[in-house]
PDB file of C-alpha atoms in Angstrom:
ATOM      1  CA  UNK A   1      81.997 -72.424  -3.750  1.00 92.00           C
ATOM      2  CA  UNK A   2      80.212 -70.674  -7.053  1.00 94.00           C
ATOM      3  CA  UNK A   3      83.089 -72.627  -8.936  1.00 93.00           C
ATOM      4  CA  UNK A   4      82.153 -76.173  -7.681  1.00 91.00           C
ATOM      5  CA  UNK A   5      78.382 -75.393  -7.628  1.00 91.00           C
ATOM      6  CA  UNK A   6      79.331 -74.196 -11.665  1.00 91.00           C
ATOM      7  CA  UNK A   7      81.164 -77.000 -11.969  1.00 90.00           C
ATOM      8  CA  UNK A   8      78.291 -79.499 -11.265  1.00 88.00           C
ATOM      9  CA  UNK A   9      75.850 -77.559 -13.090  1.00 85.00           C
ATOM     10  CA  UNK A  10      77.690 -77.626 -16.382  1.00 84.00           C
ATOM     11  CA  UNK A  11      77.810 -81.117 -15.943  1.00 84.00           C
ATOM     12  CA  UNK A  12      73.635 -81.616 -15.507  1.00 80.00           C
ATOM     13  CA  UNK A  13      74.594 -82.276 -11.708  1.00 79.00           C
ATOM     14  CA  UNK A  14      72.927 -79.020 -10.230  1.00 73.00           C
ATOM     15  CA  UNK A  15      71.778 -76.320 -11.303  1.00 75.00           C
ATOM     16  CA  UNK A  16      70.633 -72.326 -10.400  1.00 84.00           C
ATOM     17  CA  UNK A  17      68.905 -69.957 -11.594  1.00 85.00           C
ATOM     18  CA  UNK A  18      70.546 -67.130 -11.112  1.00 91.00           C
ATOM     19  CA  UNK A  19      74.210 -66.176  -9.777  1.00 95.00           C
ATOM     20  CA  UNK A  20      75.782 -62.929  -7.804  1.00 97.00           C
ATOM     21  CA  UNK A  21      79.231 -62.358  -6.853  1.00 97.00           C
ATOM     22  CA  UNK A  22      80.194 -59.939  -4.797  1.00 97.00           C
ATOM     23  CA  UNK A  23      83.694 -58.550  -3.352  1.00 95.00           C
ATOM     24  CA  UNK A  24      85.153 -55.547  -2.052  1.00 93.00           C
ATOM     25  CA  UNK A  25      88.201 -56.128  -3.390  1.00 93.00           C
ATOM     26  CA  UNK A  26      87.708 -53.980  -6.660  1.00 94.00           C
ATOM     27  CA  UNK A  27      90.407 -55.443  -7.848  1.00 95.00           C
ATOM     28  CA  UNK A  28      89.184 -58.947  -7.696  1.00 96.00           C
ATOM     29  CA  UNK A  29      85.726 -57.774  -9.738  1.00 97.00           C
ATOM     30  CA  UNK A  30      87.882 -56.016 -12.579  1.00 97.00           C
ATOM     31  CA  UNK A  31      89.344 -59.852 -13.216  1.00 98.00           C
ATOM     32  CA  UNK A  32      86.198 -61.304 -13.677  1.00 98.00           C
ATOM     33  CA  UNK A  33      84.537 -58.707 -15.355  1.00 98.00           C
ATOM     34  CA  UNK A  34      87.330 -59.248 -18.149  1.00 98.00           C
ATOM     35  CA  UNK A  35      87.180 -63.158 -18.193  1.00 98.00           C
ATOM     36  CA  UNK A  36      83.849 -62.895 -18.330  1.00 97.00           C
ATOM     37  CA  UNK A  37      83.844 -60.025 -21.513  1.00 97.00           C
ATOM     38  CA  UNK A  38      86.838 -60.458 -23.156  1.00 98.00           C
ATOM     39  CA  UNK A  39      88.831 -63.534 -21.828  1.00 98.00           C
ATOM     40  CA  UNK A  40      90.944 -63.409 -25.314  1.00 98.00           C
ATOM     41  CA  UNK A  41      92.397 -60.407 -24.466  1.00 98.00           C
ATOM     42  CA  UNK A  42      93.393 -61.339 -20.773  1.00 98.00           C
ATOM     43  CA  UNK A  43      95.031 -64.357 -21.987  1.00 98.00           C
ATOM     44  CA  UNK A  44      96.711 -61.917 -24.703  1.00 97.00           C
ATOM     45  CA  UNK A  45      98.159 -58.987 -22.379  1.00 97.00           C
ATOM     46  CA  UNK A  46      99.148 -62.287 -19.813  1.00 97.00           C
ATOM     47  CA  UNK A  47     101.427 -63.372 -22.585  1.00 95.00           C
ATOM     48  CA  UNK A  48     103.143 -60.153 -22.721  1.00 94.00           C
ATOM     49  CA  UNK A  49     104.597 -60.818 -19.162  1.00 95.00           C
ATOM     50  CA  UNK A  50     107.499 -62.601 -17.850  1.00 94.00           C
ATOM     51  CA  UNK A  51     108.861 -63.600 -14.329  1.00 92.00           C
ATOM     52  CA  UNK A  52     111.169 -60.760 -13.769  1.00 94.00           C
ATOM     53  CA  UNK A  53     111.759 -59.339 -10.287  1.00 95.00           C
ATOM     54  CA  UNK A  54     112.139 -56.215 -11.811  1.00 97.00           C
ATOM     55  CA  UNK A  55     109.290 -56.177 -13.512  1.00 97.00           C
ATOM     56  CA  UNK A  56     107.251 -57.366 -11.033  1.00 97.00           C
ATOM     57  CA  UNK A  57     107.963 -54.206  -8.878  1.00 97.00           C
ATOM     58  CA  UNK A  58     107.166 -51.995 -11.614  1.00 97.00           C
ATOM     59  CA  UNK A  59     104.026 -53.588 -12.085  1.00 97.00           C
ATOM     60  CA  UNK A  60     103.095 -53.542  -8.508  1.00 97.00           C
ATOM     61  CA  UNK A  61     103.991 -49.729  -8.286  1.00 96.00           C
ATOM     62  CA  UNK A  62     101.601 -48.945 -11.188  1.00 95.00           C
ATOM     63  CA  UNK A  63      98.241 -47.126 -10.465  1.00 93.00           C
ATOM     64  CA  UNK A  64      95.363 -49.103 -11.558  1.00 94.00           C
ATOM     65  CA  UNK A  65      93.314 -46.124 -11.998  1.00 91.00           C
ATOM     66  CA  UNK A  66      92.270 -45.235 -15.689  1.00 92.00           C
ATOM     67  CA  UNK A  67      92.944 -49.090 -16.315  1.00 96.00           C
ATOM     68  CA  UNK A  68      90.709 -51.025 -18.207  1.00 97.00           C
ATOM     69  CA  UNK A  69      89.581 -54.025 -16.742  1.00 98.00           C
ATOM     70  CA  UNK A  70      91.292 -56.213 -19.037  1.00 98.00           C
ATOM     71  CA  UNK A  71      94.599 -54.720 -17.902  1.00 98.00           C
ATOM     72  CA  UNK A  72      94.045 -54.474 -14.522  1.00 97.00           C
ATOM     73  CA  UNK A  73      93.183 -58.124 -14.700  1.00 98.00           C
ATOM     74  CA  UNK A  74      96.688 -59.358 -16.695  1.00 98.00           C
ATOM     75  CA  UNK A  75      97.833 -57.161 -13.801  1.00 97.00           C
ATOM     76  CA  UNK A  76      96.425 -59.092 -10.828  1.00 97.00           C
ATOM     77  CA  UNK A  77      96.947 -62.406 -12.405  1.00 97.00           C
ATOM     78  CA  UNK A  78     100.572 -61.662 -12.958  1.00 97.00           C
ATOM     79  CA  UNK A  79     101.565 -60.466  -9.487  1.00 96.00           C
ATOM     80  CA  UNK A  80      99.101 -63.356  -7.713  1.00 95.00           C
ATOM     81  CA  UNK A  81     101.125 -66.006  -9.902  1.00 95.00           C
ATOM     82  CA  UNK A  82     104.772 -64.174  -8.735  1.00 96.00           C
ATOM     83  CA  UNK A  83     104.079 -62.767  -5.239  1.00 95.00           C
ATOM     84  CA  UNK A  84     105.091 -64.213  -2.076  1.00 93.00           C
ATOM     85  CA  UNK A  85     102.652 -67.762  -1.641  1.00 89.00           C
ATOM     86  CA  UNK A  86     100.140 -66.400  -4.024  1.00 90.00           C
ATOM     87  CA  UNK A  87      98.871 -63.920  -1.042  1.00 90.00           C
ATOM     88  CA  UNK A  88      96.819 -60.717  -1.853  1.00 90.00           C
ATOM     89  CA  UNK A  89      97.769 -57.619   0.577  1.00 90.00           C
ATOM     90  CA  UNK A  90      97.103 -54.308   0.417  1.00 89.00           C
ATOM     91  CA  UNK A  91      98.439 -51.120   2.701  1.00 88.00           C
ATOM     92  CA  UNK A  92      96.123 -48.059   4.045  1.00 85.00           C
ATOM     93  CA  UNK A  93      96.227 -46.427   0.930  1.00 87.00           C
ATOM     94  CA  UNK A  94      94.976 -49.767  -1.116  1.00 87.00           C
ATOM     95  CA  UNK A  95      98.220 -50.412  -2.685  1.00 91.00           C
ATOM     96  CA  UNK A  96      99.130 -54.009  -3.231  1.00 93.00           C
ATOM     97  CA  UNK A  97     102.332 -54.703  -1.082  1.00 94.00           C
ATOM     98  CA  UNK A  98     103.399 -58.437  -0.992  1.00 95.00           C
ATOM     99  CA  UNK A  99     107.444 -58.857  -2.002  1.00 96.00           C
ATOM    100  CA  UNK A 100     108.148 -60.918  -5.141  1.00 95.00           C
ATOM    101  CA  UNK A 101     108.042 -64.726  -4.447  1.00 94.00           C
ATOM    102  CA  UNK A 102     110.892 -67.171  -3.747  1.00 90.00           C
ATOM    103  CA  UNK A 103     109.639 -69.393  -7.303  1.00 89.00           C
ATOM    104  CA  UNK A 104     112.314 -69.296  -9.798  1.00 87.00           C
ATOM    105  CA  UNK A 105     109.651 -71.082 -12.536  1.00 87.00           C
ATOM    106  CA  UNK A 106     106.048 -70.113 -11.358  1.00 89.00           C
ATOM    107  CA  UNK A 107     103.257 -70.601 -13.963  1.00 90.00           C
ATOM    108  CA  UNK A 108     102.195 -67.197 -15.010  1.00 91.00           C
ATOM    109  CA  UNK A 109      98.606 -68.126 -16.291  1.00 93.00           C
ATOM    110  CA  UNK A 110      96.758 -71.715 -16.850  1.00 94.00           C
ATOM    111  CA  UNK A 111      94.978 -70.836 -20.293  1.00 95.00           C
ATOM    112  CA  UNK A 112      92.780 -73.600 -19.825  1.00 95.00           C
ATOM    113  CA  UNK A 113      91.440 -72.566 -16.306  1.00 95.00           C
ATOM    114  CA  UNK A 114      91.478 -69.286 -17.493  1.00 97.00           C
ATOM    115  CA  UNK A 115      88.773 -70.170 -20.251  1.00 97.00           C
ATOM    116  CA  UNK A 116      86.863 -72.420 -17.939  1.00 95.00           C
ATOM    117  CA  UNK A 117      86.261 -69.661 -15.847  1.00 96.00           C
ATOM    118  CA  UNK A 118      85.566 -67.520 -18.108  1.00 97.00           C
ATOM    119  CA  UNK A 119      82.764 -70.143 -18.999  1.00 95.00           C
ATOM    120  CA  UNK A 120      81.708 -70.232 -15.261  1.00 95.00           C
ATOM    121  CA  UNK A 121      81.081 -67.001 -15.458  1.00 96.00           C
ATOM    122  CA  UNK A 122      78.576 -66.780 -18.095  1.00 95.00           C
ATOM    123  CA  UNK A 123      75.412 -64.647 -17.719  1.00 94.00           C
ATOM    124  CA  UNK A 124      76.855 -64.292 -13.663  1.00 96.00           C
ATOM    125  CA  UNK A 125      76.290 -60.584 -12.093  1.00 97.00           C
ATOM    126  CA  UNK A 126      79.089 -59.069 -10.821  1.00 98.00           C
ATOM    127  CA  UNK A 127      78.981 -56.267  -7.916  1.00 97.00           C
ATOM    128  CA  UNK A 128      82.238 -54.200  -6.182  1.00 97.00           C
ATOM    129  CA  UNK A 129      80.100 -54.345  -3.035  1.00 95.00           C
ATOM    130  CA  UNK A 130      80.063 -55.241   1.088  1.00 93.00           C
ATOM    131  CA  UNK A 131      77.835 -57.295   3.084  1.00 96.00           C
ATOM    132  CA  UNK A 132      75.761 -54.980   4.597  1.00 96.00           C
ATOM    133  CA  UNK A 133      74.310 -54.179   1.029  1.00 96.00           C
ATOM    134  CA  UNK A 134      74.606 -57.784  -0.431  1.00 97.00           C
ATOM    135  CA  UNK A 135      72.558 -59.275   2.608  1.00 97.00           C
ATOM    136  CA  UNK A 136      70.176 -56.160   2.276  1.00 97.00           C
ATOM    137  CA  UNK A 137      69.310 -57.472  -1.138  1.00 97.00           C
ATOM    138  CA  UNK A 138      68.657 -61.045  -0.500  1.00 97.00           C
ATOM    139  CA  UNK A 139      64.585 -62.289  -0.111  1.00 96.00           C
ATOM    140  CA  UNK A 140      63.287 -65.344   1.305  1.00 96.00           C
ATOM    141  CA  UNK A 141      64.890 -68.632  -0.583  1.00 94.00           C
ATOM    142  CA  UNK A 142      67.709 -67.507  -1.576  1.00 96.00           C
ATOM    143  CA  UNK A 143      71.230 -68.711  -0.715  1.00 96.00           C
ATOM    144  CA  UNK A 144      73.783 -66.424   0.326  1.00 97.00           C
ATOM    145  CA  UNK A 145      77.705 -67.778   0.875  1.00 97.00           C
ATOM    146  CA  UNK A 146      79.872 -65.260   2.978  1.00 97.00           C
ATOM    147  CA  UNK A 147      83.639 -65.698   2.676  1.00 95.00           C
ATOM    148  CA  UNK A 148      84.612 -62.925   5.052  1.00 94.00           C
ATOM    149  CA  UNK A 149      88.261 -62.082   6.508  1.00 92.00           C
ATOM    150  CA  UNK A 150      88.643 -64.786   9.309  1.00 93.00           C
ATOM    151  CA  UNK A 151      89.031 -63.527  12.920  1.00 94.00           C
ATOM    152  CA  UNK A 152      92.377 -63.811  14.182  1.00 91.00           C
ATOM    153  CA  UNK A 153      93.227 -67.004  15.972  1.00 86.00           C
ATOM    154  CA  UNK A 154      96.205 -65.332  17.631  1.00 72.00           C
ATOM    155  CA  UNK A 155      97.991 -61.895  17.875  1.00 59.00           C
ATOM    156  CA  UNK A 156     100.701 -63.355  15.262  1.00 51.00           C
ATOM    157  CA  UNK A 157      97.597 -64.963  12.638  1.00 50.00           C
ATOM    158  CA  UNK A 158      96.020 -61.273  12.519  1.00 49.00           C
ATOM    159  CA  UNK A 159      95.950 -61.013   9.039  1.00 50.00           C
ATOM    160  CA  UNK A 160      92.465 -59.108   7.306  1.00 49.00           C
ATOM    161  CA  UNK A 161      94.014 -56.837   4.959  1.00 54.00           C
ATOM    162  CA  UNK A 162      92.481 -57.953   1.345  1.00 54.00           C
ATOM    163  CA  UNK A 163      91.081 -54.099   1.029  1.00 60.00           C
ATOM    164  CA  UNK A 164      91.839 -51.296   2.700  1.00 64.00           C
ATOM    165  CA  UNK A 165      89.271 -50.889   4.825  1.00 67.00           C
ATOM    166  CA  UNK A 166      89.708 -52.724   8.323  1.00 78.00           C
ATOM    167  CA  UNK A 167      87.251 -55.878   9.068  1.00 88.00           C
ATOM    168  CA  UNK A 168      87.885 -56.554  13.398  1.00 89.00           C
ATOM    169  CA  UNK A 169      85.357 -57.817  15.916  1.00 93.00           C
ATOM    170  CA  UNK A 170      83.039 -54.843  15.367  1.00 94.00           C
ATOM    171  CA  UNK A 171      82.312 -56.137  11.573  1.00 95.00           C
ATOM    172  CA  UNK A 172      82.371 -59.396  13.137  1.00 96.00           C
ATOM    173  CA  UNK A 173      79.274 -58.569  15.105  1.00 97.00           C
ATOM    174  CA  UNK A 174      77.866 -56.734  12.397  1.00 97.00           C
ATOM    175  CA  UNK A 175      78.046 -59.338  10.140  1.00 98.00           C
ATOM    176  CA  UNK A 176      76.619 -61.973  12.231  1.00 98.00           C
ATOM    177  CA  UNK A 177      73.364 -59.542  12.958  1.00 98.00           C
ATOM    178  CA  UNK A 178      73.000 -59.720   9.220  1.00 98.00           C
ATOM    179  CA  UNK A 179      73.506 -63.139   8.829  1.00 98.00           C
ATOM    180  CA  UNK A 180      71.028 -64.031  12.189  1.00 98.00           C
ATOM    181  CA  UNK A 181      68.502 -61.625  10.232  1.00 98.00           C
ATOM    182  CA  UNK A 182      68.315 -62.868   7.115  1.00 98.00           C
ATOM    183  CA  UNK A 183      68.022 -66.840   8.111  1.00 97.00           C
ATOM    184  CA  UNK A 184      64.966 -65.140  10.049  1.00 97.00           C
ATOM    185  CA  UNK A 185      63.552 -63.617   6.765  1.00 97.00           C
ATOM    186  CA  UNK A 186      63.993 -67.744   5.306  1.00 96.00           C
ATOM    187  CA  UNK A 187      67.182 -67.250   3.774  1.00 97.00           C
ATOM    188  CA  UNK A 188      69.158 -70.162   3.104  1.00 96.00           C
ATOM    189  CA  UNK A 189      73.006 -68.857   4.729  1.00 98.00           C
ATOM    190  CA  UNK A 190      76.156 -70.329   5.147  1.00 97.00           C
ATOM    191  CA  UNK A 191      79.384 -68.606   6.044  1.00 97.00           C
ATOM    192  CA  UNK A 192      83.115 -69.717   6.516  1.00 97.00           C
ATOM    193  CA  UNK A 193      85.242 -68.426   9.416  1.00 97.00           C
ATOM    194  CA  UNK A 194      88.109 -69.271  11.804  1.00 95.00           C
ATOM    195  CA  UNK A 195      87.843 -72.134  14.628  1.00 96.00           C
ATOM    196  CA  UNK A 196      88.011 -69.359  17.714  1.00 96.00           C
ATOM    197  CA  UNK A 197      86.155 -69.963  20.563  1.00 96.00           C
ATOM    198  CA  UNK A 198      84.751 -66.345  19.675  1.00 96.00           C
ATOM    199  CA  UNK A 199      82.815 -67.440  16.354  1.00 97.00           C
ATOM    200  CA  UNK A 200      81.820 -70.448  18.309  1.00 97.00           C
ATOM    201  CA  UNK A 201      80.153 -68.690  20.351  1.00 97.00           C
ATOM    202  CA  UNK A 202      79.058 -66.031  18.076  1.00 97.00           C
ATOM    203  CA  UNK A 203      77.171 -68.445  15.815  1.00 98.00           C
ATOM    204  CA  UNK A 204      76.151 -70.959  18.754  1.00 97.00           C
ATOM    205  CA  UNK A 205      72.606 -71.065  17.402  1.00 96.00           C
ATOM    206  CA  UNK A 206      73.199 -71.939  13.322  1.00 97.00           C
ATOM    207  CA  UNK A 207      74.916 -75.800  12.852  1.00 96.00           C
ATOM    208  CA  UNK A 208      78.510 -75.608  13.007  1.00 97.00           C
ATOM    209  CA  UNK A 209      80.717 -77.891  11.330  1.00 96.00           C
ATOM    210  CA  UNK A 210      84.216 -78.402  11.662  1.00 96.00           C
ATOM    211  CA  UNK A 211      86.209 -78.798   8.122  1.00 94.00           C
ATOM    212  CA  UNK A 212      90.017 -78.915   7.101  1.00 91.00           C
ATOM    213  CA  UNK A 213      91.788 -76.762   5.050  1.00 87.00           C
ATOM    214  CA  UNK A 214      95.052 -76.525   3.296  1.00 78.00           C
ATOM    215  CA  UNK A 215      97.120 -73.334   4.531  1.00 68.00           C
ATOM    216  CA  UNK A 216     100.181 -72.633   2.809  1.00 60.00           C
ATOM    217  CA  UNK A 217     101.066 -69.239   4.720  1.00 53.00           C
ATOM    218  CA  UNK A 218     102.785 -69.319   7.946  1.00 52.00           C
ATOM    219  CA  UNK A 219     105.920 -67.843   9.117  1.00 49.00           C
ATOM    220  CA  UNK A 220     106.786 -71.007  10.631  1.00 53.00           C
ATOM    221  CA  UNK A 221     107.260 -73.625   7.702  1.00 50.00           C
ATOM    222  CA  UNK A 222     106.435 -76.556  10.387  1.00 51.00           C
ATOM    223  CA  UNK A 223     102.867 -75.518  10.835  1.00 53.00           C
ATOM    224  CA  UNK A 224     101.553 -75.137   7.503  1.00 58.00           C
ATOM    225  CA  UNK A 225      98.711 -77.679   6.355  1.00 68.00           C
ATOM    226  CA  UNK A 226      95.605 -78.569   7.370  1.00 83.00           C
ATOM    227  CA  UNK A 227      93.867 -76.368   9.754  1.00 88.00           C
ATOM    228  CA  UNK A 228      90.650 -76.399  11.158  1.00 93.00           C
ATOM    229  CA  UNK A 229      87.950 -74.242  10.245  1.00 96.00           C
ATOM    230  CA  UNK A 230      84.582 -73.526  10.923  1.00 97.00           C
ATOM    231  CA  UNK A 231      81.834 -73.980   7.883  1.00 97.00           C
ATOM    232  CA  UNK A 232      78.563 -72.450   9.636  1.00 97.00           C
ATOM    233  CA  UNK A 233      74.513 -72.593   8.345  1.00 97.00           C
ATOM    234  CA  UNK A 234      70.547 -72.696   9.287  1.00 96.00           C
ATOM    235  CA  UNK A 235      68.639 -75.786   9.026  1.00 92.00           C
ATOM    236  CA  UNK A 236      67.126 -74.607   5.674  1.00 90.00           C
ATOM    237  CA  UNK A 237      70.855 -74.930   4.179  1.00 92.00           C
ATOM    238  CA  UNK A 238      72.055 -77.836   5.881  1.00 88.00           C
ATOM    239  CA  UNK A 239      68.474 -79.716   4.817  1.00 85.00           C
ATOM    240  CA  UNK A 240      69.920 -79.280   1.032  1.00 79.00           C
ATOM    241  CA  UNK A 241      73.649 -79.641   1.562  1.00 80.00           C
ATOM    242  CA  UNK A 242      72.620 -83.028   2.878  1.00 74.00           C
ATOM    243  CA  UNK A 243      70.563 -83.612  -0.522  1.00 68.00           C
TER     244      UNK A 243
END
């Protein structure tokens, strides 16, 4: 969403004042703290790489402690581009664990998306941070869009394992007291999540709105596509959205 609403303002479409991006995938942060620093020498370590299954299991067994962020983030671009349908996994410990994809030719980096993101990213504040403290900051008239891990639409589709630390139905809850708090404080809020008949009712009192998305994941080829997905907001939000 920051890269569309980017998007539109580089082009005299929109505009903000002011941008925050937060993750907890540290990970995640380290790659745009580079693009946004030093994109030169991101696109300069990517070109030391090549699609090698060898090489991409010693790179995925490296420690990305004592890294700079400029390495870490050749590193996460790399094994994002070669992994297993571009997923991002990680074990207890943190450790990234997806196999080496099935791609015999897979573009390691886009140079030219690369710099237009590193454009995006201009002036942008970037925070290794969870929602608890990201809605804690917010004050009336602001917008705040949460991209959590989506609840599990079945006991095969359980996936929610982008950091180590575990996100089930008790962040679920959690989360939505936040969200239901600050849309009381006059917070404009929107947040993504699974069709379930759980965030349904969960979020029964924002608008709902039904979307499709493109899911390229699934253990059974025949029901990858479009799937439906829930795109949820107050009345403050979906008064602009419509503008």
């Amino acid at each position: 969403l920051f890269f569309a609403l980017a998007s539109e303002r580089s082009r005299g479409l929109r505009s903000f004042e002011r941008a925050i991006l937060c993750d907890r995938n540290d990970e995640l942060v380290a790659l745009y703290r580079a693009l946004q620093t030093d994109v030169g020498a991101v696109i300069a370590a990517l070109s030391g790489y090549r699609h090698d299954r060898d090489l991409f299991y010693e790179v995925r067994a490296k420690d990305t402690r004592g890294m700079s962020d400029v390495e870490r983030a050749a590193r996460f671009v790399f094994l994002n581009r070669t992994c297993f349908n571009g997923l991002w996994r990680v074990n207890a410990r943190g450790e990234f664990n997806v196999p080496v994809g099935s791609n015999k030719n897979p573009g390691l980096y886009d140079e030219e998306n690369i710099l237009a993101t590193s454009r995006a990213l201009e002036g942008v504040h970037l925070e290794v941070q969870d929602f608890r403290r990201t809605f804690a900051e917010t004050r009336t008239g602001d917008f705040i869009y949460v991209d959590p891990p989506y609840y599990p639409v079945s006991t095969t589709a359980n996936f929610t394992s982008y950091t180590k630390e575990d996100f089930g139905e008790g962040e679920q809850l959690e989360l939505h007291a936040r969200f239901a708090d600050a849309a009381q404080r006059g917070v404009r809020v929107m947040l993504s999540n699974s069709d379930t008949p759980f965030i349904r009712k969960l979020y029964r009192d924002f608008q709902i709105h039904t979307v499709q998305a493109r899911r390229a994941i699934n253990c059974d080829g025949s029901k990858r596509g479009a799937v439906n997905e829930l795109v949820v907001m107050n009345k403050q939000t979906e008064a602009i959205c419509r503008n």
